[in-house]
Coordinates of C-alpha atoms in Angstrom, one line a residue:
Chain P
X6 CA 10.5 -23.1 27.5
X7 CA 13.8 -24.1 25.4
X8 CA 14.2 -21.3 24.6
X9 CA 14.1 -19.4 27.3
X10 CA 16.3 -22.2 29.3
X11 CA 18.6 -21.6 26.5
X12 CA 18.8 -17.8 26.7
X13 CA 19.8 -18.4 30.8
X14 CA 22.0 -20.7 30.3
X15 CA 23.6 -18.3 28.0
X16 CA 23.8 -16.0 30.3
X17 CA 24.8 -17.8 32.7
X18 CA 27.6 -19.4 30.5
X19 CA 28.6 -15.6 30.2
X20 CA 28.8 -15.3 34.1
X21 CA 31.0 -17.7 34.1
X22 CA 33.4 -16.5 31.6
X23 CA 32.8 -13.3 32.9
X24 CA 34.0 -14.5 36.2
X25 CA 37.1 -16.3 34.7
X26 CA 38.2 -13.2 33.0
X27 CA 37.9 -10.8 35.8
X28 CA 40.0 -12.9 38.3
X29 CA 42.8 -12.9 36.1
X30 CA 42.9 -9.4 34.3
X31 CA 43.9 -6.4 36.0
X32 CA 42.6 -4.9 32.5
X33 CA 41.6 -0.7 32.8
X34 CA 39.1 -0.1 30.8
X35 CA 39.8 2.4 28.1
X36 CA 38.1 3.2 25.0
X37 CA 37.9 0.6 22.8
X38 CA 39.8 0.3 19.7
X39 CA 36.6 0.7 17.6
X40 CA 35.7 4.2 19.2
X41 CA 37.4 6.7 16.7
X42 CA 36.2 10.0 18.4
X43 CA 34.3 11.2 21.5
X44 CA 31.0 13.8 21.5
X45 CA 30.2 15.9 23.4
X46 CA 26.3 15.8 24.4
X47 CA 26.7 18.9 27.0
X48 CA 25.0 17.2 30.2
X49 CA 25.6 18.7 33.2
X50 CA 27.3 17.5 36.0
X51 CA 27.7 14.2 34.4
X52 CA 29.7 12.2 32.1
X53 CA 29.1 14.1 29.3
X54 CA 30.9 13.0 25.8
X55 CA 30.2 9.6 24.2
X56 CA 32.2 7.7 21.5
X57 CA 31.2 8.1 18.0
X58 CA 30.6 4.5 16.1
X59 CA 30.2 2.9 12.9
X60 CA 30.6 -0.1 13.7
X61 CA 26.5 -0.8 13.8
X62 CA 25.3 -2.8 10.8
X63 CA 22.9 -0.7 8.4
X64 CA 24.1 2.6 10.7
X65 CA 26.4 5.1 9.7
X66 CA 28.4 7.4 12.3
X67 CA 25.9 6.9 15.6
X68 CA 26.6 8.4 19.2
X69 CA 27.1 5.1 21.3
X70 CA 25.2 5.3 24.8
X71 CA 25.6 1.7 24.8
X72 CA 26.8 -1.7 23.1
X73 CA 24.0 -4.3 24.6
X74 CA 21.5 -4.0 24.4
X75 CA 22.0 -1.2 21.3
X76 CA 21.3 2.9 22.7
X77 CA 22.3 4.9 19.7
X78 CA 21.7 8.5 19.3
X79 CA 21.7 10.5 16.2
X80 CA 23.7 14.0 15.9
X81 CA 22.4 17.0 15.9
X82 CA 23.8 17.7 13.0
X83 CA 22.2 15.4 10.7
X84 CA 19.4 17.0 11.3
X85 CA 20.1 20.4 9.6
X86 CA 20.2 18.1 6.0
X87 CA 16.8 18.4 6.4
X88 CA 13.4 17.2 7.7
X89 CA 13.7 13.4 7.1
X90 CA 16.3 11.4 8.8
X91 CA 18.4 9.1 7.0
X92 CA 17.5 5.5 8.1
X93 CA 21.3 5.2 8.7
X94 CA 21.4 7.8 11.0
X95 CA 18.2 7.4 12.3
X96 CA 18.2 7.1 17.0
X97 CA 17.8 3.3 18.1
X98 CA 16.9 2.0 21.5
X99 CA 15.8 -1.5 22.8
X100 CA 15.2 -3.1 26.0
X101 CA 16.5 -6.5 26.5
X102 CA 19.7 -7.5 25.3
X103 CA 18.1 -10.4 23.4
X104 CA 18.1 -8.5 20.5
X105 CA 17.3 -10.8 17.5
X106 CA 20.1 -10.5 14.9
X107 CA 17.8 -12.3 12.3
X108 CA 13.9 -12.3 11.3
X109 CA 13.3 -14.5 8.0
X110 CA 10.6 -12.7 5.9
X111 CA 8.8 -15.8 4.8
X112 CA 8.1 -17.6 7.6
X113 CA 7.4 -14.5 10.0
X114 CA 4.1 -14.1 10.9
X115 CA 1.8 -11.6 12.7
X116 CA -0.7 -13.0 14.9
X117 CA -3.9 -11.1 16.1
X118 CA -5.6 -12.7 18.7
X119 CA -7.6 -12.5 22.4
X120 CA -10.8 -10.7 22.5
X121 CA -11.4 -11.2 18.5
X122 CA -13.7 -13.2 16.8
X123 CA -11.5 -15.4 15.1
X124 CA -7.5 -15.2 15.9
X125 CA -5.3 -14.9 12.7
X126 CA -1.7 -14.8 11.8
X127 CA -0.7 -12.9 8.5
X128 CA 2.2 -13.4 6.4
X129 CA 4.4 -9.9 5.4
X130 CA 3.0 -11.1 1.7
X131 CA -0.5 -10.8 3.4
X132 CA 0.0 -7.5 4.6
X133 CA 1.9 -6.2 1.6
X134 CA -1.2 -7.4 -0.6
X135 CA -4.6 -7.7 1.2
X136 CA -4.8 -4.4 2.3
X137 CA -4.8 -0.9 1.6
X138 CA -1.2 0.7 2.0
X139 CA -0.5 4.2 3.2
X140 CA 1.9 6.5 4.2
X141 CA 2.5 9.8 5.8
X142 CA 5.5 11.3 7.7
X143 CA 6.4 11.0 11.5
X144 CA 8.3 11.6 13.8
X145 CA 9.7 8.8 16.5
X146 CA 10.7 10.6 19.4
X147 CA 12.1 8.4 23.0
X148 CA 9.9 9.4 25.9
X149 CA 13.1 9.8 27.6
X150 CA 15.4 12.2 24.7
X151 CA 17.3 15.0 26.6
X152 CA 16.9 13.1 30.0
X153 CA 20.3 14.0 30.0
X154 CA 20.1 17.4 30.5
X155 CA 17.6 17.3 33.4
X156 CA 18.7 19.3 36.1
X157 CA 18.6 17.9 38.8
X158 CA 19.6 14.7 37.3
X159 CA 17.2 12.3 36.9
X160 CA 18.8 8.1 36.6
X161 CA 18.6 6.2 33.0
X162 CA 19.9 6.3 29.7
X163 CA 21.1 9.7 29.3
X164 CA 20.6 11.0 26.0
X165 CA 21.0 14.5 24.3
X166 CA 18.5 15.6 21.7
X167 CA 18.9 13.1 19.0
X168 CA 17.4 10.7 20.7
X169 CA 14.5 11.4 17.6
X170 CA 13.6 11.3 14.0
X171 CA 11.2 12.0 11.6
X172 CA 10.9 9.3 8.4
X173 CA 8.0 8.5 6.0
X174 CA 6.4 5.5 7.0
X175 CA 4.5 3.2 4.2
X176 CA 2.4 0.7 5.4
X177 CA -1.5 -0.7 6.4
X178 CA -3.9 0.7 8.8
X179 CA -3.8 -1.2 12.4
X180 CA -7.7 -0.6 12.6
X181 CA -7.9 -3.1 9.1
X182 CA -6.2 -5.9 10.2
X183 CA -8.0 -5.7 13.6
X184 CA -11.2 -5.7 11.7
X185 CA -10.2 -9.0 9.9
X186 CA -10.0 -10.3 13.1
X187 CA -13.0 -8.9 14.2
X188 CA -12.8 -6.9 17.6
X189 CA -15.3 -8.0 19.9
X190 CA -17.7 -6.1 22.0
X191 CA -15.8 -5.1 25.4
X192 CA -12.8 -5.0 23.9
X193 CA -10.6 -2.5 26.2
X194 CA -6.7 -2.3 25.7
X195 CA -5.0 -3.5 22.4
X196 CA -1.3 -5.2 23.3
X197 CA 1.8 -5.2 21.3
X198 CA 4.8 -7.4 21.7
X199 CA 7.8 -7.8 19.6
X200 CA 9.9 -10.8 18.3
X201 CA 12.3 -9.3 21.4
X202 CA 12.2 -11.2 24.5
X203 CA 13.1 -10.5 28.2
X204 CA 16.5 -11.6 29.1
X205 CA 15.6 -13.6 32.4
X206 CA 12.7 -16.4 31.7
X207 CA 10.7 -14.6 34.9
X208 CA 11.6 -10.9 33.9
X209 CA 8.5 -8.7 31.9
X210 CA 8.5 -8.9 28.6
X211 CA 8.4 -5.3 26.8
X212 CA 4.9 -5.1 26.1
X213 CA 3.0 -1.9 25.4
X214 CA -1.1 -1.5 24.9
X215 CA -3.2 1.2 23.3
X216 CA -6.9 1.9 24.3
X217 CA -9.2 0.4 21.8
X218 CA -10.8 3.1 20.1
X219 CA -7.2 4.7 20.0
X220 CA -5.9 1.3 17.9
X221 CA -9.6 1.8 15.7
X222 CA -8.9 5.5 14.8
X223 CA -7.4 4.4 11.0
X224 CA -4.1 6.6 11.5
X225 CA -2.2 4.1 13.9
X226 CA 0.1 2.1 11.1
X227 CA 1.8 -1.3 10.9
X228 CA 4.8 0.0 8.8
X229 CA 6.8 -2.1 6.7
X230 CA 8.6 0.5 5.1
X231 CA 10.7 3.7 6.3
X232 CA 12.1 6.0 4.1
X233 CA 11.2 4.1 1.3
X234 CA 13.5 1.2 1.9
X235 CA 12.1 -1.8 4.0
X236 CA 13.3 -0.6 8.1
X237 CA 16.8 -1.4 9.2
X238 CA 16.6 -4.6 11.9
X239 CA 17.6 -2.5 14.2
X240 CA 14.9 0.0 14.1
X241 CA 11.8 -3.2 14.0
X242 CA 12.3 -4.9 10.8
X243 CA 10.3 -6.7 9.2
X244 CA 7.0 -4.2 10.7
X245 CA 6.6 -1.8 13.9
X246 CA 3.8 -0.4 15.0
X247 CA 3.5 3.5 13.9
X248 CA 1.5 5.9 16.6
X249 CA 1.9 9.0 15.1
X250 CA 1.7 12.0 17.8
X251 CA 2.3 9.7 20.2
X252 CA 6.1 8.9 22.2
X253 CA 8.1 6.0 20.9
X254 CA 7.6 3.6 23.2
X255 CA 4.4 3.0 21.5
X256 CA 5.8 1.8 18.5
X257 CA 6.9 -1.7 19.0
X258 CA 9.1 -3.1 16.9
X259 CA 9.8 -6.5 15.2
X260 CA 5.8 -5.8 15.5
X261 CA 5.0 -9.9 15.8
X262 CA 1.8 -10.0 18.4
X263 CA -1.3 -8.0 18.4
X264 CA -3.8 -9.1 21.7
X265 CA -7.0 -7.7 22.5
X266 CA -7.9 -7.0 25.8
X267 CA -11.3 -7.1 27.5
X268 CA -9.5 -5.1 30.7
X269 CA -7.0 -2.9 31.4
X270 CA -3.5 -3.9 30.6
X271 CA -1.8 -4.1 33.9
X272 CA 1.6 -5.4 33.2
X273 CA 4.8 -3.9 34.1
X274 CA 5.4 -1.6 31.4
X275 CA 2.1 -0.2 31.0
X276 CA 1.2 0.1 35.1
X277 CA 4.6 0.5 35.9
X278 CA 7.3 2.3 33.8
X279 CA 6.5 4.9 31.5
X280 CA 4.4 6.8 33.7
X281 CA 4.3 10.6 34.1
X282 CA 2.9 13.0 36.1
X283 CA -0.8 14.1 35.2
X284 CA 0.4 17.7 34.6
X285 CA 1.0 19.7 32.1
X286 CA 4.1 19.1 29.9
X287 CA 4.2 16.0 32.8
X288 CA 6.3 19.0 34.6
X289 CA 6.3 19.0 38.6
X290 CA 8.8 20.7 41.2
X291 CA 12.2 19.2 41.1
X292 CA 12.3 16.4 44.3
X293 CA 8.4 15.7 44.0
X294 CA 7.6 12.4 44.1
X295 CA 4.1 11.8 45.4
X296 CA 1.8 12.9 42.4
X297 CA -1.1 11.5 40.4
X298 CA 0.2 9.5 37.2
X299 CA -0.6 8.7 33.8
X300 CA 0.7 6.8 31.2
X301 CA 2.9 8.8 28.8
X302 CA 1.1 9.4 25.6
X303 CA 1.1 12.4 23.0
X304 CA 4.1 14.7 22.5
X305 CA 4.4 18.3 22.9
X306 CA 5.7 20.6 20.6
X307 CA 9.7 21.7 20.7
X308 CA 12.0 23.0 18.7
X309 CA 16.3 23.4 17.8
X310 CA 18.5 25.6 16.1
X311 CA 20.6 22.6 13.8
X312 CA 22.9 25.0 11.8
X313 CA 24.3 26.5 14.7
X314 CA 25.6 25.1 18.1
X315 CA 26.9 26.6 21.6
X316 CA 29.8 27.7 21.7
X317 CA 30.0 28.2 18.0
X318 CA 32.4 31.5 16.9
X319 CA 30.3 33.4 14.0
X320 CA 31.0 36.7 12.4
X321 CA 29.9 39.9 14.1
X322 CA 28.2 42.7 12.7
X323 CA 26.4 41.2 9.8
X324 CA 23.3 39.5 9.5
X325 CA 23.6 35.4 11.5
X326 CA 21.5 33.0 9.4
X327 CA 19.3 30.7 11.7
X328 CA 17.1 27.7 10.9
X329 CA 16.6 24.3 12.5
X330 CA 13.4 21.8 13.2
X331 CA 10.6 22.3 15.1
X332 CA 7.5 19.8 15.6
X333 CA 3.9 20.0 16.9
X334 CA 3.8 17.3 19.3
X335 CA 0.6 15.7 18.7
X336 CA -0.7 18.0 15.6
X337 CA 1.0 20.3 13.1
X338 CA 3.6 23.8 13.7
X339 CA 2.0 27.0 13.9
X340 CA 4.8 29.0 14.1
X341 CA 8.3 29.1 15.3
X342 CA 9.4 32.3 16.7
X343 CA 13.0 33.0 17.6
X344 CA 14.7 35.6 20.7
X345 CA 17.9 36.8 21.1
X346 CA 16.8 39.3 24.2
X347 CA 16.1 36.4 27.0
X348 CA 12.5 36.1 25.8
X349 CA 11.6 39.7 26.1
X350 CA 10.3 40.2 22.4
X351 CA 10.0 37.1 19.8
X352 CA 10.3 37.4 15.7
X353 CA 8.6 34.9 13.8
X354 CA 10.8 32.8 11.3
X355 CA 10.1 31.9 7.6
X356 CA 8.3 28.0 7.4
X357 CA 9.4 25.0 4.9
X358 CA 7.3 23.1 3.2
X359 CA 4.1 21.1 5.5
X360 CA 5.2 18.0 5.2
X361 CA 2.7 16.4 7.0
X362 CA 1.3 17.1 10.3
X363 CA 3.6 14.7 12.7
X364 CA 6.8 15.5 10.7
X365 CA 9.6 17.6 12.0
X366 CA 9.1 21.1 10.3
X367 CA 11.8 23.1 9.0
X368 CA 12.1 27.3 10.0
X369 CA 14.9 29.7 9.3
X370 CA 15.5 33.4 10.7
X371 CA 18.1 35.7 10.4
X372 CA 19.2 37.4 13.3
X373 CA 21.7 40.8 13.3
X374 CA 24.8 39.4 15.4
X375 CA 26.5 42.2 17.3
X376 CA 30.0 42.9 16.5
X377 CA 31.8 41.4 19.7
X378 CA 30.1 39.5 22.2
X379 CA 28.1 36.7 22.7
X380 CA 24.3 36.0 21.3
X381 CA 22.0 33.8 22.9
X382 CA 19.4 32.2 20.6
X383 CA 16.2 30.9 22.1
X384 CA 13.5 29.0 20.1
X385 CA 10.3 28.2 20.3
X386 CA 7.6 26.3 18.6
X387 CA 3.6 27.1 19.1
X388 CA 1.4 24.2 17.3
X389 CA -1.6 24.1 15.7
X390 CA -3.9 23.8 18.9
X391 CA -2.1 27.0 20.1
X392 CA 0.1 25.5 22.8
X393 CA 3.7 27.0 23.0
X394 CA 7.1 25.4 24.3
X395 CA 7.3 26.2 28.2
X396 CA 9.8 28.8 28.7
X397 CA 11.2 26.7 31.2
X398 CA 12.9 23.2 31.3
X399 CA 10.7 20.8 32.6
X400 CA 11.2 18.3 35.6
X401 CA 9.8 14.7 36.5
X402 CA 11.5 11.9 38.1
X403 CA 11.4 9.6 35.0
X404 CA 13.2 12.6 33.3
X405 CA 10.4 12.2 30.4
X406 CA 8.5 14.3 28.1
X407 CA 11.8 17.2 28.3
X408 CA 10.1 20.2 25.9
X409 CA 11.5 23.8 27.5
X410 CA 12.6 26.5 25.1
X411 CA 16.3 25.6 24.2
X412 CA 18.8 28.0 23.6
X413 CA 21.9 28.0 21.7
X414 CA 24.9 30.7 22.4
X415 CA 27.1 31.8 20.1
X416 CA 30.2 34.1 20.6
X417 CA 30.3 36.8 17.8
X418 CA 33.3 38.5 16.5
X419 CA 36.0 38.6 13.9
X420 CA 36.1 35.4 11.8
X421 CA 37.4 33.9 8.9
Chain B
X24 CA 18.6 12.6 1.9
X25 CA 20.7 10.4 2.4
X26 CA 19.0 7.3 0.9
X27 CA 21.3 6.2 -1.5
X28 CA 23.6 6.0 1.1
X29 CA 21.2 3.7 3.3
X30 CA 20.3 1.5 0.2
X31 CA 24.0 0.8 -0.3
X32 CA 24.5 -0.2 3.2
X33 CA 21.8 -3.1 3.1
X34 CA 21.4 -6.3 1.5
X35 CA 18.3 -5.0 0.1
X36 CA 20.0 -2.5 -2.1
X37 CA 20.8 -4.7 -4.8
X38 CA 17.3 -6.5 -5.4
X39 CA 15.7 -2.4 -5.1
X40 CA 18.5 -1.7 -7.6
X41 CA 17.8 -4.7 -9.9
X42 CA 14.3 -3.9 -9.6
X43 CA 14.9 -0.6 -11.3
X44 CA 14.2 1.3 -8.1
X45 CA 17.5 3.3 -7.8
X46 CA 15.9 6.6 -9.6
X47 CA 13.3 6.3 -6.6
X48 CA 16.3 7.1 -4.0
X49 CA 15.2 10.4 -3.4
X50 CA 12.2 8.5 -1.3
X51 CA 11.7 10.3 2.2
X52 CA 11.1 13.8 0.5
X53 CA 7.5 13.0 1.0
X54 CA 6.9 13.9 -2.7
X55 CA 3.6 12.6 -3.8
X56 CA 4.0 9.3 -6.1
X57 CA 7.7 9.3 -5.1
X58 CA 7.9 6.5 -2.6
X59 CA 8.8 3.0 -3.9
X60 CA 7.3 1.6 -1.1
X61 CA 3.8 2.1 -2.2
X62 CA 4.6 0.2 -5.4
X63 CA 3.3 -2.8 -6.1
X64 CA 6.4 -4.7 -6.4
X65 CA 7.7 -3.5 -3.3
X66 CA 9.4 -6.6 -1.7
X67 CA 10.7 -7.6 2.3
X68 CA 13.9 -9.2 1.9
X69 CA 15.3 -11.5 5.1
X70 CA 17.7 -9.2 7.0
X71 CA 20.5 -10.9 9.7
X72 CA 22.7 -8.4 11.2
X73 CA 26.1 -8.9 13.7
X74 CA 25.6 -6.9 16.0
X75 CA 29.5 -5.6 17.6
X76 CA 30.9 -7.5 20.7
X77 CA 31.1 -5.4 23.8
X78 CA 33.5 -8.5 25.4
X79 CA 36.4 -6.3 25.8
X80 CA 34.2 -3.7 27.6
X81 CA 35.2 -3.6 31.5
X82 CA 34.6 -1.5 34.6
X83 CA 37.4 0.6 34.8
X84 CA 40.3 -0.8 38.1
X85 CA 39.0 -0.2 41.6
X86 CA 37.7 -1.8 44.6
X87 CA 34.6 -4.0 44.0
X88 CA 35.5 -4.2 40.4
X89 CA 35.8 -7.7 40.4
X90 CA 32.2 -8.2 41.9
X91 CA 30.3 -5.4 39.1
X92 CA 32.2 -7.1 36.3
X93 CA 31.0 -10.7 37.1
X94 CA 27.7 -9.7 37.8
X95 CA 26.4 -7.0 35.7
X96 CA 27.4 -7.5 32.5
X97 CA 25.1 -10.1 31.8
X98 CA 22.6 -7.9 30.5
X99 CA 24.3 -4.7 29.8
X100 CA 27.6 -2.9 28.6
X101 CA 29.2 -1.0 31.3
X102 CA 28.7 2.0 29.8
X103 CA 25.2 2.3 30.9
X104 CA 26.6 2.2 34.3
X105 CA 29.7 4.4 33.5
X106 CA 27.7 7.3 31.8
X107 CA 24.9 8.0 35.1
X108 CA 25.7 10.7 37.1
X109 CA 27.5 10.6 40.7
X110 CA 24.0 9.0 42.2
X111 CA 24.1 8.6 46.1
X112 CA 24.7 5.3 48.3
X113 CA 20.7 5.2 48.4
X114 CA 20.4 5.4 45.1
X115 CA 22.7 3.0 43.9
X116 CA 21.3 0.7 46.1
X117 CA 17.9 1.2 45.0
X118 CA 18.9 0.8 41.4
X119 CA 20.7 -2.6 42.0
X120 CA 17.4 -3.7 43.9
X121 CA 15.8 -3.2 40.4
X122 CA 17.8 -5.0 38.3
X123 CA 17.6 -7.8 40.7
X124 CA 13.9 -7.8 41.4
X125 CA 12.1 -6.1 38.9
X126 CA 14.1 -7.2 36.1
X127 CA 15.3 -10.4 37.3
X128 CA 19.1 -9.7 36.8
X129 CA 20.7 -13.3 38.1
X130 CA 23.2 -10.9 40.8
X131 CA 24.9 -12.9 43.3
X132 CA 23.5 -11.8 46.1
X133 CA 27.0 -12.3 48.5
X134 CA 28.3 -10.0 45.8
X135 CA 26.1 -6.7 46.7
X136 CA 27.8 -5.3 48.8
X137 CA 31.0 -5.1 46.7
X138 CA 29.2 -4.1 43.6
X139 CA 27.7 -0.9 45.9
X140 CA 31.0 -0.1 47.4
X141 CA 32.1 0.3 43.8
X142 CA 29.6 2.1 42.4
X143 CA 30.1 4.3 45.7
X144 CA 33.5 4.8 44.5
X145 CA 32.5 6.3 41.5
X146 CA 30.2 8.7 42.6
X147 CA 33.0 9.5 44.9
X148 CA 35.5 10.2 41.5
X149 CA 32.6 11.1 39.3
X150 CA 32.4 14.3 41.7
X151 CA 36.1 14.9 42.1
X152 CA 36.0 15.4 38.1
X153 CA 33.6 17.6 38.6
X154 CA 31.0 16.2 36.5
X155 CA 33.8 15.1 34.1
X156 CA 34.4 11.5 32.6
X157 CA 36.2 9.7 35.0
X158 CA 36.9 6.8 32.2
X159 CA 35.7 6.2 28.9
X160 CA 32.3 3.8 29.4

């Protein structure tokens, strides 16, 4: 309770400043001194450009949606350097403002408790040495990325694309710790909660649950390591919670409570937010409102053009190299095809190296771009279980799950 | 990759460094037997981070300003206010029902209707730009 009287007090203490300040100030807000360029994300019919920063510890240039609590997307860009994304540059995104700015790795612990046999809390030493480490690349997408280019717009933080990003997470399997604990029979949803707390003492705490058999398959990860290099605080150190397939919001970071359920887990963010319509690619018709829902859950595949962007002046009449990403959603790329005739007929591109199968994929093309004019570049990404991009963008009112076939226009021409 | 960037931006860099990691900083190719975390001497080091001020961070002049400022920055930057797109009275309203009720945001209630006539207002600009920034969030 100290705490949390301490954090309202705080904020109440801000109010008050708050207040103080704005009676007497006539201020304008402009950009502050600390933003050194805009970018441009390309929403529509919204506020479209957002102030590059680096002034984020352990980040290096980041698109800021957002101070407090921290939205940071990653440009497009970095992801034509190739299929794993720095840590630096690498999307973050928390809830609550309450953000911890320190976690001490001796005296954290992880506790595992509810519907278990015996509760335990382990030590990062325990998990670094009593279990079996593993790794395998994945990508960390926001069930919200590209909400910002939903037409008709759809409220909440509106990102671009890079609101992703594929790194090799190193450590234990979720289903062996659980097992040390010892699930018991009639175990139903496993909970995860984070070292972040809500802001307000009555307000949900961010909380997200996985069914039981779901947490037991042996792929689902507590990570200690991304990249190599222990995670940046700001994307969960000291653990999160790896769900590879599955969106982000899964993967709870500052990873510092495991519960078992013998029921349902019906708090707010698992009854409430986060849910999607029960159709495919969650899509429904722009407006809609009264459909059956589900939680989000797996990805779908998509897929971008990185070396090139719109707008972009190329040289005409020669061959136009094009690569990018692509990813499978919920199980490896089949192929990537490319279509610079609206969709009409599709080439497929050349693959990089399989990675792994929840890892962003890498494809380049080469495309003849006419002498003078302009080229529109459409991609799209078919995975392993033979389910393609939708032509189409998709719609929902949470502005979730966005997967259409992108395109990317270029004008062609002479060029130094 | 960028990693040796990444390691030279954290405290950690120096232990991975000392522990004769630094030829392992091409870790995230997802070469097999390349990743110093599966070593056994693979260590977790404290991190404590500052994360930037957003205290100079105000809603741009207008009417109501004084009400959104006092209230609403308690939990969030501006800018997550500043970057939405030109949303109607309704769904202003319902949006500042949210923060009260659902997440528990500690909004004055006399204050309301000031802090809808200003987000009214920029709806009202936000569509004049034409879709453009009206102010930098």
């Amino acid at each position: 309770m100290e705490r949390i009287d301490s954090r309202l007090a705080a904020a109440l203490t801000r109010r008050r400043l708050l207040a103080s300040a704005g009676a007497s100030s006539a201020a304008i807000a402009t950009m502050p001194l600390w933003a050194q360029s805009l970018y441009d994300l390309g929403l529509p019919g919204k506020p479209s450009t957002r102030p590059l920063t680096t002034t984020f510890p352990t980040k290096g240039e980041m698109i800021l949606h957002r101070t407090r609590p921290p939205l940071l997307e990653t440009p497009m860009e970095v992801f034509n350097d190739g299929v794993f994304t720095p840590n630096d540059r690498f999307f973050v995104r928390w809830h609550w403002a309450s953000v911890p700015d320190s976690v001490d790795a001796a005296s954290f612990r992880l506790k595992i408790h509810g519907h278990v046999d015996k509760e335990i809390e382990l030590t990062l030493d325990n998990l670094l040495n009593d279990y079996e480490r593993i790794e395998y690349p994945a990508i960390n997408q926001c069930s919200g990325n590209s909400r910002g280019l939903f037409e008709p717009y759809v409220i909440g933080g509106e990102w671009g694309n890079g609101a992703m990003g594929n790194a090799m997470w190193t450590g234990v399997r979720l289903k062996d710790v659980l097992e040390k604990a010892g699930v018991k029979q009639g175990a139903v949803d496993v909970r995860f909660a984070g070292l972040d707390e809500a802001l307000m003492p009555d307000a949900p705490q961010f909380m997200k649950s996985l069914k039981a058999d779901h947490a037991m398959d042996g792929e689902v990860m507590i990570a200690f390591a991304m990249n190599g290099e222990q995670l940046p605080l700001l994307n969960g150190f000291p653990i999160r919670l790896i769900v590879p397939g599955w969106y982000s919001t899964y993967w709870v970071k500052m990873l510092a409570s495991i519960e078992v359920l013998d029921h349902e887990d019906d708090q707010f963010w698992m009854a409430k937010a986060y849910k999607i319509p029960d159709t495919p690619n969650a899509n429904v018709a722009p407006g809609t409102k009264d459909f059956p829902k589900v939680a989000i859950n797996k990805m779908v595949p998509r897929s971008f053009v990185t070396n090139l962007k719109n707008g972009d002046a190329v040289a005409g009449g020669k061959p136009l190299a094009v690569s990018g990403i692509a990813m499978g959603g919920d199980t490896g790329v089949a192929k990537v095809e490319i279509s610079t005739d609206g969709g009409k007929s599709w080439a497929e591109t050349t693959l990089g190296k399989d990675e792994g199968k929840y890892g962003f994929r890498r494809f380049d093309a080469s495309v003849d771009a006419p002498a003078t004019g302009s080229l529109a570049i459409m991609v799209r990404c078919t995975n392993s279980d033979n389910i393609a991009q939708p032509m189409d963008m998709v719609w929902n009112p949470g502005g979730y799950m966005q997967c259409g076939v992108e395109t990317v226009t270029v004008t062609t021409g002479e060029k130094a | 990759m960028n990693a040796r960037t990444t390691l030279l931006g954290t405290a950690a860099a120096a232990l991975l460094i000392a522990g004769g990691l630094a030829a392992c900083s091409k870790s995230g190719t997802g070469d097999a037997g390349n990743n110093p975390a599966m070593g056994k001497d693979f260590k977790l080091t404290s991190e404590t981070i500052t994360l930037p001020s957003d205290a100079d961070e105000e809603f741009p002049a207008g009417p109501g300003a004084e009400a959104i400022n006092n209230n609403c920055r308690a939990c969030h930057s501006p800018s997550m206010v500043l970057v939405q797109p030109p949303l109607t009275h309704e769904e202003w309203v319902a949006e500042v029902d949210k923060m009260r009720n659902t997440f528990k945001a500690p909004i004055d209630e006399a204050a309301i209707p000031d802090i809808i006539a200003y987000l009214d207002g920029y709806s009202a600009k936000l569509k004049q730009s034409a879709g453009g920034t009206p102010a930098a969030p």
